[in-house]
Amino acid sequence: MAKLLKVLFFLVFLCNVGYPSLAQTCTRSFSSNRLFSSCQSLQPLNANFAWTYEPGNGSIRMAFTAKPDASGGWVAWGINPVTPLMVGTRSLIAFKHSNGTLLVHTYNIVAQSSPDPSPIDFTVKDMAVEFQNNQITIFATWTLKNNKTTVNHVWNTGAQVIGVVPQSHALNSANLASKGTIDLKSGVATTSTSTPHHVLKNRHGVLNAVGWGILLPIGIMFARYLRHFESADPAWFYLHAFCQTVGYALGVAGWATGLKLGSYSKGVVYSQHRSIGMAIFAFGTLQVFALLLRPKKDHKFRRYWNVYHHGLGYTVIVLSILNMFKGFDILRPDNKWKRAYIIVISTLGGIAVVLEIISWIIYFRRRASKASRTSNSATSNGGRKRPGV
């Protein structure tokens, strides 16, 4: 138990320092002995950008890696000479053609619509593309205009290509945040990964995962399974109250950061995730107030209160776990974090199954023992002579 609490508090610490350990490490080495001097992990869309600046001719050798949104999707990286926005970007877009070949073309992104291949006003050569581990990597050499090393770069991914025309990408926050400014000479970058709302996303995810998604299920397990053991009374109640109180506090903090995130992404609304989050907060708050109105054990309304308390508690747990996975789909962190949560929640579920079986065994044994005592008592009383007979 002590080790588990240490892990949980460590996760909370991560969210308070901006979630740095969950950031991706960037890659500079690729197949065919391609090695680059600098690299950067582009957190929106979990992409990777590597490059080598050649001051002699004012060019960069670059490699951009990302996972397309579907097997027939595309990935793109480009430079916008004016501003870090999609429209106006001179882009390289790569995809796997319907005939199985890998293609990369230049595109001028002149409007919010699907572009056709077209020449761009940058000299780009040595274009190549490879597909590995469900990711596409674009290789190319760009000649920078006027040897200007500070550039606005934009990247994105999509799910469909018709012919050689990439179709529009999704409009979620990760896609809309995939842009920034980078100094290719010094490696200093200003991207969406350093904006306040990205830090809030990380905190939102960790707070909700630890609060609603882990501590609350553990608290319910304490209440349901430890109460069967007389030696655990009243310790089970205090453990239950501790987990639920801390879990609720962390969950409310995560819920509040979610509301704040909404102000950073006007026009982008995750309706289901938001609605479920609101329901979790409302039900969790009702649970807190229910504790203040808990009848005594011998009160005639205690049975109805138990039904309400248990039913609402299990509802919060189911909704919390469901919303965690919806959050993973929105934030799109490294798969290892989703797998880690699956392992944690599956482990808790496995423990719950074992404890549930043990609880029923204890229940039936106690029931049989009670029935045996009652039978023995009745037999003893039946065989005893009445006074005066």
CSV table of C-alpha atoms in Angstrom, one decimal:
chain,number,residue,atom,x,y,z
A,1,MET,CA,0.0,0.0,0.0
A,2,ALA,CA,2.8,2.4,0.9
A,3,LYS,CA,4.6,1.8,-2.4
A,4,LEU,CA,1.3,2.4,-4.3
A,5,LEU,CA,0.8,5.7,-2.6
A,6,LYS,CA,4.4,6.7,-3.4
A,7,VAL,CA,3.8,6.0,-7.1
A,8,LEU,CA,0.6,8.1,-7.0
A,9,PHE,CA,2.2,11.0,-5.3
A,10,PHE,CA,5.1,10.8,-7.8
A,11,LEU,CA,2.6,11.1,-10.7
A,12,VAL,CA,1.0,14.1,-9.0
A,13,PHE,CA,4.5,15.7,-8.8
A,14,LEU,CA,5.0,15.1,-12.5
A,15,CYS,CA,1.9,17.2,-13.3
A,16,ASN,CA,3.1,20.0,-11.0
A,17,VAL,CA,6.4,20.3,-12.9
A,18,GLY,CA,4.7,20.5,-16.3
A,19,TYR,CA,4.9,16.8,-17.1
A,20,PRO,CA,8.4,17.0,-18.6
A,21,SER,CA,9.2,13.3,-18.3
A,22,LEU,CA,6.3,12.4,-20.6
A,23,ALA,CA,7.8,14.5,-23.4
A,24,GLN,CA,9.1,12.5,-26.3
A,25,THR,CA,12.9,12.3,-26.9
A,26,CYS,CA,13.8,13.2,-30.4
A,27,THR,CA,15.7,11.1,-32.9
A,28,ARG,CA,18.7,12.2,-35.0
A,29,SER,CA,19.7,8.8,-36.5
A,30,PHE,CA,17.8,7.1,-39.3
A,31,SER,CA,18.3,4.2,-41.8
A,32,SER,CA,20.9,4.2,-44.5
A,33,ASN,CA,23.4,5.9,-42.1
A,34,ARG,CA,21.4,9.2,-42.2
A,35,LEU,CA,22.6,11.2,-39.2
A,36,PHE,CA,21.6,14.7,-38.3
A,37,SER,CA,23.2,17.2,-36.0
A,38,SER,CA,20.0,18.5,-34.3
A,39,CYS,CA,16.5,17.3,-33.6
A,40,GLN,CA,13.3,18.3,-31.9
A,41,SER,CA,10.3,16.4,-30.6
A,42,LEU,CA,7.2,18.1,-31.9
A,43,GLN,CA,4.7,17.2,-29.2
A,44,PRO,CA,1.5,18.1,-31.1
A,45,LEU,CA,0.9,14.9,-33.2
A,46,ASN,CA,4.0,13.2,-31.6
A,47,ALA,CA,6.2,14.1,-34.5
A,48,ASN,CA,10.0,14.2,-34.8
A,49,PHE,CA,12.0,16.8,-36.7
A,50,ALA,CA,15.8,16.3,-37.3
A,51,TRP,CA,18.1,18.5,-39.4
A,52,THR,CA,21.6,19.6,-40.2
A,53,TYR,CA,22.3,23.2,-41.1
A,54,GLU,CA,25.0,23.8,-43.8
A,55,PRO,CA,26.2,27.4,-43.5
A,56,GLY,CA,28.4,27.1,-46.6
A,57,ASN,CA,25.4,27.1,-49.0
A,58,GLY,CA,22.6,28.1,-46.6
A,59,SER,CA,20.8,24.8,-46.7
A,60,ILE,CA,19.4,22.2,-44.4
A,61,ARG,CA,19.2,18.5,-44.6
A,62,MET,CA,16.0,17.4,-42.8
A,63,ALA,CA,14.0,14.4,-41.8
A,64,PHE,CA,10.4,14.7,-40.5
A,65,THR,CA,8.7,11.7,-39.0
A,66,ALA,CA,5.0,11.3,-38.0
A,67,LYS,CA,2.3,8.7,-38.0
A,68,PRO,CA,-0.6,9.3,-40.5
A,69,ASP,CA,-4.1,9.2,-39.0
A,70,ALA,CA,-4.9,6.1,-41.0
A,71,SER,CA,-3.2,3.5,-43.1
A,72,GLY,CA,-4.0,5.5,-46.3
A,73,GLY,CA,-3.2,8.8,-44.7
A,74,TRP,CA,-0.5,11.4,-45.1
A,75,VAL,CA,2.1,13.4,-43.2
A,76,ALA,CA,3.4,16.9,-44.0
A,77,TRP,CA,6.1,19.4,-43.1
A,78,GLY,CA,6.7,22.8,-44.6
A,79,ILE,CA,8.0,26.4,-44.2
A,80,ASN,CA,5.8,29.5,-44.2
A,81,PRO,CA,7.9,32.5,-45.1
A,82,VAL,CA,5.5,35.0,-43.5
A,83,THR,CA,3.8,33.5,-40.4
A,84,PRO,CA,3.5,30.1,-38.6
A,85,LEU,CA,0.1,29.3,-40.2
A,86,MET,CA,-1.0,26.6,-42.6
A,87,VAL,CA,-2.2,28.9,-45.4
A,88,GLY,CA,0.9,30.1,-47.2
A,89,THR,CA,3.0,27.1,-46.3
A,90,ARG,CA,5.4,25.6,-48.8
A,91,SER,CA,5.1,22.0,-47.9
A,92,LEU,CA,6.3,18.5,-48.5
A,93,ILE,CA,3.5,15.9,-48.2
A,94,ALA,CA,4.2,12.2,-48.2
A,95,PHE,CA,1.8,9.2,-48.3
A,96,LYS,CA,1.5,5.6,-49.4
A,97,HIS,CA,-0.2,5.5,-52.8
A,98,SER,CA,-3.1,3.0,-53.4
A,99,ASN,CA,-0.7,0.9,-55.5
A,100,GLY,CA,1.6,0.5,-52.5
A,101,THR,CA,4.4,2.9,-53.5
A,102,LEU,CA,5.6,5.7,-51.2
A,103,LEU,CA,5.4,9.2,-52.7
A,104,VAL,CA,6.4,12.7,-51.6
A,105,HIS,CA,5.5,15.9,-53.5
A,106,THR,CA,5.8,19.6,-53.0
A,107,TYR,CA,2.6,21.5,-52.4
A,108,ASN,CA,1.6,25.2,-52.0
A,109,ILE,CA,-1.0,25.5,-49.3
A,110,VAL,CA,-2.9,28.5,-50.6
A,111,ALA,CA,-6.3,27.9,-49.0
A,112,GLN,CA,-8.2,25.9,-46.4
A,113,SER,CA,-8.8,23.2,-49.0
A,114,SER,CA,-7.2,20.0,-50.4
A,115,PRO,CA,-4.1,21.0,-52.4
A,116,ASP,CA,-2.8,19.6,-55.7
A,117,PRO,CA,0.9,18.9,-56.2
A,118,SER,CA,2.7,22.1,-57.4
A,119,PRO,CA,6.2,23.7,-57.6
A,120,ILE,CA,7.2,25.8,-54.6
A,121,ASP,CA,9.5,28.8,-54.4
A,122,PHE,CA,12.1,27.0,-52.4
A,123,THR,CA,14.8,24.8,-53.9
A,124,VAL,CA,14.2,21.3,-52.6
A,125,LYS,CA,16.2,18.3,-53.7
A,126,ASP,CA,17.1,14.8,-52.5
A,127,MET,CA,13.5,14.1,-51.6
A,128,ALA,CA,12.9,10.6,-50.3
A,129,VAL,CA,10.4,8.9,-48.1
A,130,GLU,CA,10.3,5.7,-46.0
A,131,PHE,CA,7.7,3.8,-44.0
A,132,GLN,CA,8.6,2.1,-40.8
A,133,ASN,CA,6.7,1.2,-37.6
A,134,ASN,CA,3.5,2.7,-39.1
A,135,GLN,CA,5.3,6.0,-39.4
A,136,ILE,CA,6.3,8.0,-42.5
A,137,THR,CA,9.6,9.8,-42.7
A,138,ILE,CA,10.3,12.6,-45.2
A,139,PHE,CA,13.9,13.3,-46.2
A,140,ALA,CA,14.9,16.4,-48.2
A,141,THR,CA,17.4,19.2,-48.6
A,142,TRP,CA,16.1,22.8,-48.6
A,143,THR,CA,18.0,25.9,-49.7
A,144,LEU,CA,17.0,28.7,-47.3
A,145,LYS,CA,16.1,32.1,-48.8
A,146,ASN,CA,18.8,34.7,-48.1
A,147,ASN,CA,20.3,32.1,-45.8
A,148,LYS,CA,17.6,33.0,-43.2
A,149,THR,CA,17.9,30.4,-40.5
A,150,THR,CA,14.9,31.4,-38.4
A,151,VAL,CA,11.8,30.0,-40.1
A,152,ASN,CA,8.2,29.4,-39.4
A,153,HIS,CA,7.5,25.7,-39.8
A,154,VAL,CA,4.2,23.9,-39.9
A,155,TRP,CA,3.5,20.1,-39.8
A,156,ASN,CA,0.4,18.0,-39.8
A,157,THR,CA,-1.1,14.5,-40.5
A,158,GLY,CA,-4.3,13.3,-42.2
A,159,ALA,CA,-6.3,10.2,-42.8
A,160,GLN,CA,-7.0,10.1,-46.6
A,161,VAL,CA,-5.4,10.8,-50.0
A,162,ILE,CA,-7.5,10.7,-53.2
A,163,GLY,CA,-5.1,10.2,-56.1
A,164,VAL,CA,-2.3,12.5,-55.1
A,165,VAL,CA,-4.5,15.0,-53.3
A,166,PRO,CA,-4.4,14.9,-49.5
A,167,GLN,CA,-7.7,15.4,-47.9
A,168,SER,CA,-8.3,17.8,-45.0
A,169,HIS,CA,-6.8,16.9,-41.6
A,170,ALA,CA,-8.8,16.8,-38.4
A,171,LEU,CA,-9.6,20.0,-36.5
A,172,ASN,CA,-8.7,18.9,-33.0
A,173,SER,CA,-6.4,20.8,-30.8
A,174,ALA,CA,-3.2,18.8,-31.7
A,175,ASN,CA,-3.7,19.4,-35.4
A,176,LEU,CA,-4.4,23.1,-34.9
A,177,ALA,CA,-1.4,23.5,-32.6
A,178,SER,CA,1.1,22.0,-35.0
A,179,LYS,CA,3.1,25.1,-35.9
A,180,GLY,CA,6.0,27.1,-34.5
A,181,THR,CA,9.2,29.1,-35.2
A,182,ILE,CA,12.6,27.6,-35.1
A,183,ASP,CA,16.2,28.8,-35.5
A,184,LEU,CA,17.8,26.1,-37.6
A,185,LYS,CA,21.3,27.4,-36.7
A,186,SER,CA,21.0,27.5,-32.9
A,187,GLY,CA,18.2,24.9,-32.5
A,188,VAL,CA,16.2,27.3,-30.4
A,189,ALA,CA,12.5,26.7,-31.0
A,190,THR,CA,9.2,28.4,-30.1
A,191,THR,CA,6.4,26.0,-30.7
A,192,SER,CA,3.0,25.1,-29.4
A,193,THR,CA,4.8,22.7,-27.0
A,194,SER,CA,5.9,25.7,-24.9
A,195,THR,CA,2.5,27.4,-24.7
A,196,PRO,CA,0.6,27.5,-21.3
A,197,HIS,CA,-2.3,25.4,-22.6
A,198,HIS,CA,0.1,22.5,-23.5
A,199,VAL,CA,1.2,22.4,-19.8
A,200,LEU,CA,-2.4,22.5,-18.8
A,201,LYS,CA,-3.2,19.6,-21.0
A,202,ASN,CA,-0.5,17.5,-19.3
A,203,ARG,CA,-1.7,18.5,-15.8
A,204,HIS,CA,-5.3,17.9,-16.9
A,205,GLY,CA,-4.4,14.4,-17.9
A,206,VAL,CA,-2.4,13.4,-14.9
A,207,LEU,CA,-4.8,14.9,-12.3
A,208,ASN,CA,-7.8,13.1,-13.8
A,209,ALA,CA,-5.9,9.8,-14.2
A,210,VAL,CA,-4.7,9.8,-10.6
A,211,GLY,CA,-7.8,11.3,-9.1
A,212,TRP,CA,-10.8,9.9,-10.9
A,213,GLY,CA,-9.1,7.0,-12.7
A,214,ILE,CA,-7.0,5.4,-10.0
A,215,LEU,CA,-7.6,6.7,-6.4
A,216,LEU,CA,-11.4,6.4,-6.6
A,217,PRO,CA,-11.4,2.8,-7.7
A,218,ILE,CA,-8.9,1.9,-5.0
A,219,GLY,CA,-11.0,3.7,-2.4
A,220,ILE,CA,-14.1,1.7,-3.4
A,221,MET,CA,-12.1,-1.5,-3.2
A,222,PHE,CA,-11.1,-0.7,0.4
A,223,ALA,CA,-14.8,-0.2,1.3
A,224,ARG,CA,-16.1,-3.2,-0.5
A,225,TYR,CA,-13.5,-5.9,0.5
A,226,LEU,CA,-11.8,-4.9,3.7
A,227,ARG,CA,-15.0,-4.4,5.7
A,228,HIS,CA,-15.5,-8.2,5.7
A,229,PHE,CA,-12.5,-8.6,8.0
A,230,GLU,CA,-13.2,-7.6,11.6
A,231,SER,CA,-9.5,-6.8,12.1
A,232,ALA,CA,-9.7,-4.1,9.4
A,233,ASP,CA,-12.5,-2.2,11.1
A,234,PRO,CA,-12.5,0.9,11.3
A,235,ALA,CA,-9.2,1.1,9.3
A,236,TRP,CA,-11.0,0.3,6.0
A,237,PHE,CA,-13.3,3.3,6.5
A,238,TYR,CA,-10.4,5.7,7.0
A,239,LEU,CA,-8.6,4.3,4.0
A,240,HIS,CA,-11.7,4.6,1.9
A,241,ALA,CA,-12.3,8.2,3.1
A,242,PHE,CA,-8.7,9.2,2.4
A,243,CYS,CA,-8.7,7.8,-1.2
A,244,GLN,CA,-12.1,9.3,-2.0
A,245,THR,CA,-11.2,12.7,-0.6
A,246,VAL,CA,-7.8,13.0,-2.2
A,247,GLY,CA,-9.1,11.5,-5.5
A,248,TYR,CA,-12.0,14.0,-5.5
A,249,ALA,CA,-9.7,16.9,-4.8
A,250,LEU,CA,-7.3,15.9,-7.6
A,251,GLY,CA,-10.3,15.2,-9.9
A,252,VAL,CA,-11.8,18.6,-9.3
A,253,ALA,CA,-8.5,20.2,-10.0
A,254,GLY,CA,-8.3,18.2,-13.3
A,255,TRP,CA,-11.9,19.2,-14.1
A,256,ALA,CA,-11.0,22.9,-13.5
A,257,THR,CA,-8.0,22.7,-15.9
A,258,GLY,CA,-10.3,21.2,-18.5
A,259,LEU,CA,-12.5,24.2,-18.3
A,260,LYS,CA,-9.5,26.5,-18.6
A,261,LEU,CA,-8.4,24.5,-21.7
A,262,GLY,CA,-11.7,25.3,-23.3
A,263,SER,CA,-10.8,28.9,-23.3
A,264,TYR,CA,-7.7,28.2,-25.2
A,265,SER,CA,-9.4,26.3,-28.0
A,266,LYS,CA,-12.6,28.2,-28.9
A,267,GLY,CA,-14.4,26.5,-31.6
A,268,VAL,CA,-12.9,23.1,-30.8
A,269,VAL,CA,-15.3,21.3,-28.5
A,270,TYR,CA,-15.0,17.6,-27.5
A,271,SER,CA,-18.7,17.2,-26.7
A,272,GLN,CA,-18.7,13.7,-25.3
A,273,HIS,CA,-15.5,14.1,-23.2
A,274,ARG,CA,-16.8,17.4,-21.9
A,275,SER,CA,-20.3,16.1,-21.0
A,276,ILE,CA,-19.0,13.0,-19.3
A,277,GLY,CA,-16.5,15.2,-17.4
A,278,MET,CA,-19.4,17.4,-16.2
A,279,ALA,CA,-21.4,14.4,-15.1
A,280,ILE,CA,-18.4,12.9,-13.2
A,281,PHE,CA,-17.9,16.2,-11.4
A,282,ALA,CA,-21.6,16.5,-10.5
A,283,PHE,CA,-21.9,12.9,-9.3
A,284,GLY,CA,-18.6,13.2,-7.3
A,285,THR,CA,-19.8,16.4,-5.6
A,286,LEU,CA,-23.1,14.7,-4.7
A,287,GLN,CA,-21.2,11.9,-3.1
A,288,VAL,CA,-19.3,14.4,-0.9
A,289,PHE,CA,-22.6,16.0,0.2
A,290,ALA,CA,-24.1,12.6,0.8
A,291,LEU,CA,-21.4,11.9,3.4
A,292,LEU,CA,-22.7,14.9,5.4
A,293,LEU,CA,-26.2,13.4,5.3
A,294,ARG,CA,-25.3,9.8,6.1
A,295,PRO,CA,-27.9,8.2,8.5
A,296,LYS,CA,-26.7,6.0,11.4
A,297,LYS,CA,-26.4,2.3,10.9
A,298,ASP,CA,-29.7,1.5,12.7
A,299,HIS,CA,-31.7,4.3,11.0
A,300,LYS,CA,-34.6,3.2,8.8
A,301,PHE,CA,-33.3,5.2,5.8
A,302,ARG,CA,-29.8,3.8,6.0
A,303,ARG,CA,-30.6,1.0,3.5
A,304,TYR,CA,-31.8,3.5,0.9
A,305,TRP,CA,-28.8,5.7,1.5
A,306,ASN,CA,-26.5,2.7,0.9
A,307,VAL,CA,-28.2,2.0,-2.4
A,308,TYR,CA,-27.8,5.6,-3.5
A,309,HIS,CA,-24.2,5.9,-2.3
A,310,HIS,CA,-23.0,2.6,-3.8
A,311,GLY,CA,-24.9,3.1,-7.1
A,312,LEU,CA,-23.6,6.6,-7.6
A,313,GLY,CA,-20.1,5.6,-6.7
A,314,TYR,CA,-19.9,2.8,-9.2
A,315,THR,CA,-21.4,5.1,-11.9
A,316,VAL,CA,-18.6,7.6,-11.2
A,317,ILE,CA,-15.9,4.9,-11.6
A,318,VAL,CA,-17.3,3.6,-14.9
A,319,LEU,CA,-17.7,7.1,-16.4
A,320,SER,CA,-14.2,8.0,-15.2
A,321,ILE,CA,-12.5,5.1,-16.9
A,322,LEU,CA,-14.5,5.7,-20.0
A,323,ASN,CA,-13.5,9.3,-20.1
A,324,MET,CA,-9.9,8.5,-19.5
A,325,PHE,CA,-9.7,6.7,-22.8
A,326,LYS,CA,-11.6,9.5,-24.6
A,327,GLY,CA,-8.9,11.8,-23.1
A,328,PHE,CA,-6.1,9.6,-24.5
A,329,ASP,CA,-7.7,9.8,-27.9
A,330,ILE,CA,-7.7,13.6,-27.7
A,331,LEU,CA,-4.3,14.3,-26.1
A,332,ARG,CA,-2.6,11.5,-28.2
A,333,PRO,CA,0.4,10.9,-25.8
A,334,ASP,CA,2.9,8.2,-26.4
A,335,ASN,CA,1.3,4.8,-26.5
A,336,LYS,CA,3.3,3.7,-23.4
A,337,TRP,CA,1.2,6.0,-21.2
A,338,LYS,CA,-2.1,4.6,-22.4
A,339,ARG,CA,-0.6,1.1,-22.0
A,340,ALA,CA,0.5,2.0,-18.5
A,341,TYR,CA,-3.0,3.1,-17.5
A,342,ILE,CA,-4.4,-0.1,-19.0
A,343,ILE,CA,-2.0,-2.1,-16.9
A,344,VAL,CA,-2.9,-0.2,-13.7
A,345,ILE,CA,-6.6,-0.4,-14.2
A,346,SER,CA,-6.4,-4.1,-15.3
A,347,THR,CA,-4.4,-4.9,-12.3
A,348,LEU,CA,-6.9,-3.3,-10.0
A,349,GLY,CA,-9.7,-5.1,-11.9
A,350,GLY,CA,-7.9,-8.4,-11.4
A,351,ILE,CA,-7.4,-7.8,-7.7
A,352,ALA,CA,-11.1,-6.9,-7.4
A,353,VAL,CA,-12.1,-10.1,-9.0
A,354,VAL,CA,-10.0,-12.2,-6.6
A,355,LEU,CA,-11.2,-10.2,-3.6
A,356,GLU,CA,-14.8,-10.6,-4.8
A,357,ILE,CA,-14.5,-14.3,-4.9
A,358,ILE,CA,-12.9,-14.4,-1.5
A,359,SER,CA,-15.7,-12.1,-0.2
A,360,TRP,CA,-18.4,-14.5,-1.4
A,361,ILE,CA,-16.6,-17.5,0.1
A,362,ILE,CA,-16.4,-15.7,3.4
A,363,TYR,CA,-20.1,-14.8,3.1
A,364,PHE,CA,-21.2,-18.3,2.4
A,365,ARG,CA,-19.0,-19.8,5.2
A,366,ARG,CA,-20.4,-17.3,7.7
A,367,ARG,CA,-23.9,-18.0,6.5
A,368,ALA,CA,-23.4,-21.8,6.8
A,369,SER,CA,-21.8,-21.3,10.2
A,370,LYS,CA,-24.7,-19.2,11.4
A,371,ALA,CA,-27.2,-21.7,10.1
A,372,SER,CA,-25.3,-24.5,11.9
A,373,ARG,CA,-25.3,-22.6,15.2
A,374,THR,CA,-29.0,-21.9,14.8
A,375,SER,CA,-29.8,-25.5,14.1
A,376,ASN,CA,-27.7,-26.7,17.1
A,377,SER,CA,-29.4,-24.2,19.3
A,378,ALA,CA,-32.8,-25.4,18.2
A,379,THR,CA,-31.9,-29.0,18.7
A,380,SER,CA,-30.5,-28.3,22.2
A,381,ASN,CA,-33.6,-26.4,23.2
A,382,GLY,CA,-35.9,-29.1,21.7
A,383,GLY,CA,-34.3,-31.9,23.7
A,384,ARG,CA,-34.4,-30.1,27.1
A,385,LYS,CA,-37.2,-31.0,29.4
A,386,ARG,CA,-39.6,-28.3,30.6
A,387,PRO,CA,-39.5,-27.4,34.3
A,388,GLY,CA,-42.0,-29.3,36.3
A,389,VAL,CA,-42.5,-32.1,33.9
